[in-house]
C-alpha cells in the first residue's frame, strides 16, 4: 500500500492532498447537517410531548370533582405539574416553579426551643 505514490512528484502529491481535504470537508458538512437536523427533530418531539403532557394533566385536573380537589395530595399535584416551562432567549428550557412550592407550616403544638428551660445551661444530671 502506498507504492503508487512513489511515482508522483510534489505537485501531484499536493493536488492529491487538497482533493482529500476537500472530500473530508464535504463529508463533515453533510454529517454536521444530519446531526443538526436530527437534533432539531428531537427537540420538536420533546416539546410536543411536553405540550401533550401538560394538556393531559390539565384535563385530568379539570375532570376531577371539586371534593377530590380539596385533598392535599391533589392540591400538591396541581401545584407541581401545572406550571409552564419558560423558554429563555437562547432556546434553553427552564422550569419556573411557583414561589409557594417550598413553603411549610409549623404546627403550634411544637415546643419553642428558644424559651428558657431548654437551654444547655439548664441541663442537669439527676
Short mmCIF file of N, CA and C in Angstrom, two decimals:
data_model
loop_
_atom_site.label_atom_id
_atom_site.label_comp_id
_atom_site.label_asym_id
_atom_site.label_seq_id
_atom_site.Cartn_x
_atom_site.Cartn_y
_atom_site.Cartn_z
N UNK A 1 0.85 -1.16 0.00
CA UNK A 1 0.00 0.00 0.00
C UNK A 1 0.90 1.23 0.00
N UNK A 2 0.60 2.18 -0.86
CA UNK A 2 1.38 3.40 -0.95
C UNK A 2 2.44 3.35 -2.02
N UNK A 3 2.62 2.19 -2.70
CA UNK A 3 3.63 2.13 -3.75
C UNK A 3 3.25 3.00 -4.94
N UNK A 4 1.96 3.25 -5.14
CA UNK A 4 1.52 4.06 -6.27
C UNK A 4 1.95 5.51 -6.11
N UNK A 5 2.22 5.93 -4.88
CA UNK A 5 2.58 7.32 -4.62
C UNK A 5 4.05 7.60 -4.90
N UNK A 6 4.86 6.56 -5.05
CA UNK A 6 6.29 6.76 -5.29
C UNK A 6 6.55 7.45 -6.62
N UNK A 7 5.72 7.24 -7.61
CA UNK A 7 5.94 7.79 -8.94
C UNK A 7 5.51 9.26 -9.05
N UNK A 8 4.76 9.77 -8.07
CA UNK A 8 4.20 11.12 -8.16
C UNK A 8 5.22 12.17 -7.72
N UNK A 9 5.18 13.32 -8.38
CA UNK A 9 6.05 14.42 -7.96
C UNK A 9 5.33 15.25 -6.90
N UNK A 10 5.98 16.33 -6.42
CA UNK A 10 5.43 17.13 -5.32
C UNK A 10 4.11 17.81 -5.70
N UNK A 11 3.99 18.32 -6.89
CA UNK A 11 2.75 18.99 -7.30
C UNK A 11 1.57 18.03 -7.33
N UNK A 12 1.80 16.83 -7.79
CA UNK A 12 0.72 15.83 -7.82
C UNK A 12 0.33 15.41 -6.40
N UNK A 13 1.33 15.29 -5.51
CA UNK A 13 1.03 14.94 -4.12
C UNK A 13 0.22 16.05 -3.44
N UNK A 14 0.60 17.31 -3.68
CA UNK A 14 -0.16 18.44 -3.11
C UNK A 14 -1.59 18.45 -3.65
N UNK A 15 -1.73 18.19 -4.93
CA UNK A 15 -3.06 18.15 -5.54
C UNK A 15 -3.90 17.04 -4.92
N UNK A 16 -3.29 15.89 -4.71
CA UNK A 16 -3.99 14.76 -4.08
C UNK A 16 -4.40 15.10 -2.65
N UNK A 17 -3.51 15.77 -1.92
CA UNK A 17 -3.81 16.17 -0.54
C UNK A 17 -4.97 17.17 -0.51
N UNK A 18 -4.97 18.13 -1.42
CA UNK A 18 -6.07 19.10 -1.48
C UNK A 18 -7.39 18.43 -1.82
N UNK A 19 -7.35 17.45 -2.71
CA UNK A 19 -8.57 16.71 -3.05
C UNK A 19 -9.11 15.95 -1.83
N UNK A 20 -8.19 15.34 -1.07
CA UNK A 20 -8.60 14.62 0.14
C UNK A 20 -9.22 15.58 1.16
N UNK A 21 -8.61 16.75 1.35
CA UNK A 21 -9.15 17.72 2.30
C UNK A 21 -10.53 18.22 1.85
N UNK A 22 -10.69 18.45 0.56
CA UNK A 22 -11.99 18.89 0.03
C UNK A 22 -13.06 17.83 0.27
N UNK A 23 -12.71 16.58 0.02
CA UNK A 23 -13.67 15.48 0.25
C UNK A 23 -14.01 15.36 1.73
N UNK A 24 -13.00 15.48 2.61
CA UNK A 24 -13.26 15.40 4.04
C UNK A 24 -14.16 16.54 4.51
N UNK A 25 -13.93 17.74 3.99
CA UNK A 25 -14.77 18.88 4.36
C UNK A 25 -16.22 18.66 3.95
N UNK A 26 -16.43 18.14 2.75
CA UNK A 26 -17.81 17.91 2.31
C UNK A 26 -18.48 16.82 3.14
N UNK A 27 -17.71 15.79 3.51
CA UNK A 27 -18.27 14.73 4.36
C UNK A 27 -18.63 15.28 5.73
N UNK A 28 -17.74 16.12 6.31
CA UNK A 28 -18.03 16.73 7.61
C UNK A 28 -19.27 17.60 7.54
N UNK A 29 -19.39 18.40 6.50
CA UNK A 29 -20.56 19.27 6.36
C UNK A 29 -21.86 18.46 6.29
N UNK A 30 -21.85 17.38 5.52
CA UNK A 30 -23.05 16.53 5.44
C UNK A 30 -23.37 15.90 6.78
N UNK A 31 -22.34 15.44 7.49
CA UNK A 31 -22.56 14.79 8.78
C UNK A 31 -23.09 15.80 9.80
N UNK A 32 -22.51 17.01 9.82
CA UNK A 32 -22.97 18.04 10.75
C UNK A 32 -24.41 18.44 10.43
N UNK A 33 -24.72 18.56 9.15
CA UNK A 33 -26.09 18.90 8.75
C UNK A 33 -27.07 17.83 9.20
N UNK A 34 -26.67 16.57 9.07
CA UNK A 34 -27.52 15.46 9.50
C UNK A 34 -27.73 15.51 11.02
N UNK A 35 -26.66 15.77 11.77
CA UNK A 35 -26.77 15.82 13.23
C UNK A 35 -27.66 16.99 13.66
N UNK A 36 -27.48 18.15 13.03
CA UNK A 36 -28.31 19.31 13.36
C UNK A 36 -29.78 19.03 13.06
N UNK A 37 -30.04 18.41 11.93
CA UNK A 37 -31.42 18.09 11.56
C UNK A 37 -32.04 17.12 12.56
N UNK A 38 -31.30 16.09 12.95
CA UNK A 38 -31.81 15.14 13.93
C UNK A 38 -32.05 15.81 15.27
N UNK A 39 -31.13 16.69 15.68
CA UNK A 39 -31.28 17.38 16.96
C UNK A 39 -32.52 18.25 16.96
N UNK A 40 -32.73 19.00 15.88
CA UNK A 40 -33.93 19.84 15.80
C UNK A 40 -35.20 19.00 15.81
N UNK A 41 -35.17 17.87 15.12
CA UNK A 41 -36.33 16.98 15.10
C UNK A 41 -36.64 16.46 16.50
N UNK A 42 -35.61 16.04 17.23
CA UNK A 42 -35.83 15.53 18.58
C UNK A 42 -36.29 16.62 19.53
N UNK A 43 -35.78 17.84 19.36
CA UNK A 43 -36.25 18.95 20.20
C UNK A 43 -37.73 19.21 19.95
N UNK A 44 -38.15 19.16 18.70
CA UNK A 44 -39.57 19.35 18.38
C UNK A 44 -40.42 18.24 18.98
N UNK A 45 -39.91 17.01 18.93
CA UNK A 45 -40.66 15.89 19.51
C UNK A 45 -40.78 16.03 21.02
N UNK A 46 -39.70 16.46 21.68
CA UNK A 46 -39.74 16.64 23.13
C UNK A 46 -40.72 17.75 23.50
N UNK A 47 -40.67 18.85 22.78
CA UNK A 47 -41.59 19.96 23.04
C UNK A 47 -43.04 19.52 22.83
N UNK A 48 -43.28 18.76 21.77
CA UNK A 48 -44.62 18.25 21.51
C UNK A 48 -45.08 17.32 22.63
N UNK A 49 -44.18 16.47 23.11
CA UNK A 49 -44.52 15.56 24.21
C UNK A 49 -44.83 16.33 25.48
N UNK A 50 -44.04 17.37 25.76
CA UNK A 50 -44.30 18.18 26.95
C UNK A 50 -45.64 18.90 26.84
N UNK A 51 -45.94 19.43 25.67
CA UNK A 51 -47.23 20.09 25.47
C UNK A 51 -48.39 19.11 25.66
N UNK A 52 -48.25 17.93 25.10
CA UNK A 52 -49.30 16.91 25.24
C UNK A 52 -49.44 16.49 26.70
N UNK A 53 -48.32 16.37 27.41
CA UNK A 53 -48.36 16.01 28.83
C UNK A 53 -49.08 17.09 29.63
N UNK A 54 -48.77 18.34 29.35
CA UNK A 54 -49.41 19.45 30.06
C UNK A 54 -50.92 19.45 29.78
N UNK A 55 -51.31 19.20 28.54
CA UNK A 55 -52.74 19.15 28.19
C UNK A 55 -53.43 18.01 28.93
N UNK A 56 -52.81 16.85 28.97
CA UNK A 56 -53.41 15.70 29.66
C UNK A 56 -53.53 15.94 31.16
N UNK A 57 -52.51 16.58 31.75
CA UNK A 57 -52.57 16.89 33.18
C UNK A 57 -53.72 17.85 33.46
N UNK A 58 -53.87 18.87 32.63
CA UNK A 58 -54.97 19.81 32.84
C UNK A 58 -56.32 19.13 32.67
N UNK A 59 -56.44 18.25 31.68
CA UNK A 59 -57.70 17.52 31.51
C UNK A 59 -57.98 16.66 32.72
N UNK A 60 -56.95 16.03 33.27
CA UNK A 60 -57.12 15.20 34.45
C UNK A 60 -57.56 16.03 35.64
N UNK A 61 -56.92 17.17 35.83
CA UNK A 61 -57.26 18.01 36.97
C UNK A 61 -58.67 18.57 36.84
N UNK A 62 -59.03 19.05 35.66
CA UNK A 62 -60.35 19.65 35.49
C UNK A 62 -61.46 18.62 35.42
N UNK A 63 -61.13 17.36 35.18
CA UNK A 63 -62.17 16.33 35.17
C UNK A 63 -62.44 15.80 36.56
N UNK A 64 -61.60 16.14 37.54
CA UNK A 64 -61.83 15.69 38.91
C UNK A 64 -62.99 16.46 39.52
N UNK A 65 -63.65 15.83 40.47
CA UNK A 65 -64.74 16.52 41.16
C UNK A 65 -64.15 17.53 42.14
N UNK A 66 -64.90 18.57 42.49
CA UNK A 66 -64.39 19.58 43.43
C UNK A 66 -64.04 19.00 44.79
N UNK A 67 -64.73 17.94 45.21
CA UNK A 67 -64.42 17.35 46.50
C UNK A 67 -63.05 16.69 46.50
N UNK A 68 -62.68 16.08 45.40
CA UNK A 68 -61.37 15.43 45.38
C UNK A 68 -60.25 16.45 45.28
N UNK A 69 -60.56 17.67 44.79
CA UNK A 69 -59.53 18.70 44.71
C UNK A 69 -59.17 19.27 46.07
N UNK A 70 -60.04 19.06 47.08
CA UNK A 70 -59.71 19.56 48.40
C UNK A 70 -58.69 18.69 49.10
N UNK A 71 -58.46 17.53 48.60
CA UNK A 71 -57.47 16.64 49.18
C UNK A 71 -56.09 17.24 48.99
N UNK A 72 -55.25 17.15 50.01
CA UNK A 72 -53.94 17.82 49.95
C UNK A 72 -53.04 17.25 48.86
N UNK A 73 -53.15 15.95 48.60
CA UNK A 73 -52.32 15.38 47.53
C UNK A 73 -52.73 15.93 46.18
N UNK A 74 -54.03 16.11 45.98
CA UNK A 74 -54.48 16.68 44.71
C UNK A 74 -53.99 18.10 44.54
N UNK A 75 -54.02 18.87 45.62
CA UNK A 75 -53.54 20.25 45.53
C UNK A 75 -52.05 20.31 45.25
N UNK A 76 -51.28 19.45 45.92
CA UNK A 76 -49.84 19.46 45.64
C UNK A 76 -49.57 18.97 44.23
N UNK A 77 -50.40 18.04 43.75
CA UNK A 77 -50.28 17.57 42.37
C UNK A 77 -50.48 18.72 41.39
N UNK A 78 -51.50 19.54 41.66
CA UNK A 78 -51.76 20.69 40.80
C UNK A 78 -50.60 21.66 40.85
N UNK A 79 -50.11 21.94 42.03
CA UNK A 79 -49.01 22.89 42.17
C UNK A 79 -47.75 22.42 41.45
N UNK A 80 -47.48 21.15 41.50
CA UNK A 80 -46.24 20.65 40.91
C UNK A 80 -46.28 20.58 39.39
N UNK A 81 -47.42 20.23 38.82
CA UNK A 81 -47.45 19.92 37.39
C UNK A 81 -48.10 20.96 36.50
N UNK A 82 -48.70 21.99 37.06
CA UNK A 82 -49.37 22.94 36.19
C UNK A 82 -48.54 24.17 35.84
N UNK A 83 -47.34 24.28 36.38
CA UNK A 83 -46.55 25.44 35.98
C UNK A 83 -45.94 25.16 34.62
N UNK A 84 -45.84 26.20 33.83
CA UNK A 84 -45.43 26.07 32.44
C UNK A 84 -43.93 26.22 32.29
N UNK A 85 -43.34 25.55 31.30
CA UNK A 85 -41.91 25.77 31.06
C UNK A 85 -41.69 27.16 30.47
N UNK A 86 -40.58 27.76 30.85
CA UNK A 86 -40.22 29.08 30.36
C UNK A 86 -39.07 28.90 29.39
N UNK A 87 -39.19 29.49 28.22
CA UNK A 87 -38.14 29.40 27.22
C UNK A 87 -37.31 30.66 27.28
N UNK A 88 -36.01 30.52 27.53
CA UNK A 88 -35.12 31.67 27.59
C UNK A 88 -34.81 32.11 26.16
N UNK A 89 -34.15 33.25 26.03
CA UNK A 89 -33.83 33.78 24.72
C UNK A 89 -32.86 32.91 23.95
N UNK A 90 -32.05 32.12 24.66
CA UNK A 90 -31.08 31.28 23.98
C UNK A 90 -31.67 29.94 23.57
N UNK A 91 -32.96 29.73 23.76
CA UNK A 91 -33.61 28.49 23.34
C UNK A 91 -33.61 27.42 24.41
N UNK A 92 -32.97 27.66 25.55
CA UNK A 92 -32.93 26.66 26.61
C UNK A 92 -34.25 26.69 27.37
N UNK A 93 -34.72 25.52 27.74
CA UNK A 93 -35.95 25.42 28.51
C UNK A 93 -35.60 25.48 29.99
N UNK A 94 -36.32 26.30 30.71
CA UNK A 94 -36.13 26.37 32.15
C UNK A 94 -37.50 26.31 32.79
N UNK A 95 -37.60 25.57 33.84
CA UNK A 95 -38.88 25.47 34.55
C UNK A 95 -38.87 26.49 35.69
N UNK A 96 -39.99 27.11 35.87
CA UNK A 96 -40.13 28.10 36.93
C UNK A 96 -41.21 27.63 37.88
N UNK A 97 -40.83 27.00 38.99
CA UNK A 97 -41.84 26.54 39.94
C UNK A 97 -42.48 27.73 40.65
N UNK A 98 -43.69 27.55 41.12
CA UNK A 98 -44.34 28.62 41.87
C UNK A 98 -43.55 28.93 43.14
N UNK A 99 -43.68 30.15 43.63
CA UNK A 99 -42.91 30.56 44.81
C UNK A 99 -43.34 29.82 46.06
N UNK A 100 -44.57 29.38 46.14
CA UNK A 100 -45.08 28.74 47.34
C UNK A 100 -44.79 27.24 47.39
N UNK A 101 -44.06 26.71 46.45
CA UNK A 101 -43.89 25.26 46.39
C UNK A 101 -43.03 24.73 47.54
N UNK A 102 -42.13 25.58 48.06
CA UNK A 102 -41.25 25.13 49.12
C UNK A 102 -41.71 25.59 50.51
N UNK A 103 -42.87 26.18 50.59
CA UNK A 103 -43.37 26.65 51.87
C UNK A 103 -43.78 25.49 52.77
N UNK A 104 -43.70 25.71 54.07
CA UNK A 104 -44.14 24.70 55.02
C UNK A 104 -44.75 25.41 56.22
N UNK A 105 -45.51 24.67 56.98
CA UNK A 105 -46.16 25.22 58.16
C UNK A 105 -45.59 24.55 59.39
N UNK A 106 -45.47 25.33 60.45
CA UNK A 106 -45.07 24.79 61.74
C UNK A 106 -46.33 24.71 62.59
N UNK A 107 -46.59 23.55 63.13
CA UNK A 107 -47.78 23.37 63.94
C UNK A 107 -47.59 24.06 65.29
N UNK A 108 -48.63 24.69 65.82
CA UNK A 108 -48.49 25.39 67.10
C UNK A 108 -48.22 24.45 68.27
N UNK A 109 -48.41 23.16 68.09
CA UNK A 109 -48.17 22.23 69.19
C UNK A 109 -46.68 21.94 69.38
N UNK A 110 -45.84 22.40 68.47
CA UNK A 110 -44.41 22.16 68.62
C UNK A 110 -43.85 23.10 69.69
N UNK A 111 -43.01 22.60 70.57
CA UNK A 111 -42.46 23.48 71.61
C UNK A 111 -41.45 24.46 71.00
N UNK A 112 -41.40 25.64 71.58
CA UNK A 112 -40.44 26.63 71.15
C UNK A 112 -39.13 26.36 71.88
N UNK A 113 -38.09 26.09 71.15
CA UNK A 113 -36.81 25.73 71.76
C UNK A 113 -36.03 26.95 72.23
N UNK A 114 -36.55 28.14 72.00
CA UNK A 114 -35.85 29.36 72.41
C UNK A 114 -36.23 29.80 73.83
N UNK A 115 -37.30 29.25 74.36
CA UNK A 115 -37.73 29.67 75.70
C UNK A 115 -36.81 29.06 76.74
N UNK A 116 -36.68 29.72 77.91
CA UNK A 116 -35.83 29.16 78.97
C UNK A 116 -36.35 27.79 79.41
N UNK A 117 -35.46 26.99 79.83
CA UNK A 117 -35.83 25.65 80.25
C UNK A 117 -35.34 24.61 79.26
N UNK A 118 -34.99 25.03 78.05
CA UNK A 118 -34.46 24.12 77.05
C UNK A 118 -33.01 24.43 76.72
N UNK A 119 -32.40 25.40 77.36
CA UNK A 119 -31.03 25.78 77.06
C UNK A 119 -30.04 24.77 77.62
N UNK A 120 -28.79 24.88 77.19
CA UNK A 120 -27.74 23.96 77.65
C UNK A 120 -27.46 24.18 79.13
N UNK A 121 -27.52 25.43 79.59
CA UNK A 121 -27.23 25.72 80.99
C UNK A 121 -28.29 25.14 81.93
N UNK A 122 -29.42 24.76 81.43
CA UNK A 122 -30.48 24.19 82.24
C UNK A 122 -30.39 22.67 82.36
N UNK A 123 -29.48 22.04 81.64
CA UNK A 123 -29.37 20.59 81.69
C UNK A 123 -28.63 20.17 82.95
N UNK A 124 -29.17 19.20 83.66
CA UNK A 124 -28.54 18.69 84.88
C UNK A 124 -28.66 17.18 84.89
N UNK A 125 -27.67 16.55 85.47
CA UNK A 125 -27.74 15.11 85.65
C UNK A 125 -28.45 14.83 86.97
N UNK A 126 -29.34 13.92 86.98
CA UNK A 126 -30.10 13.62 88.19
C UNK A 126 -29.36 12.67 89.07
#
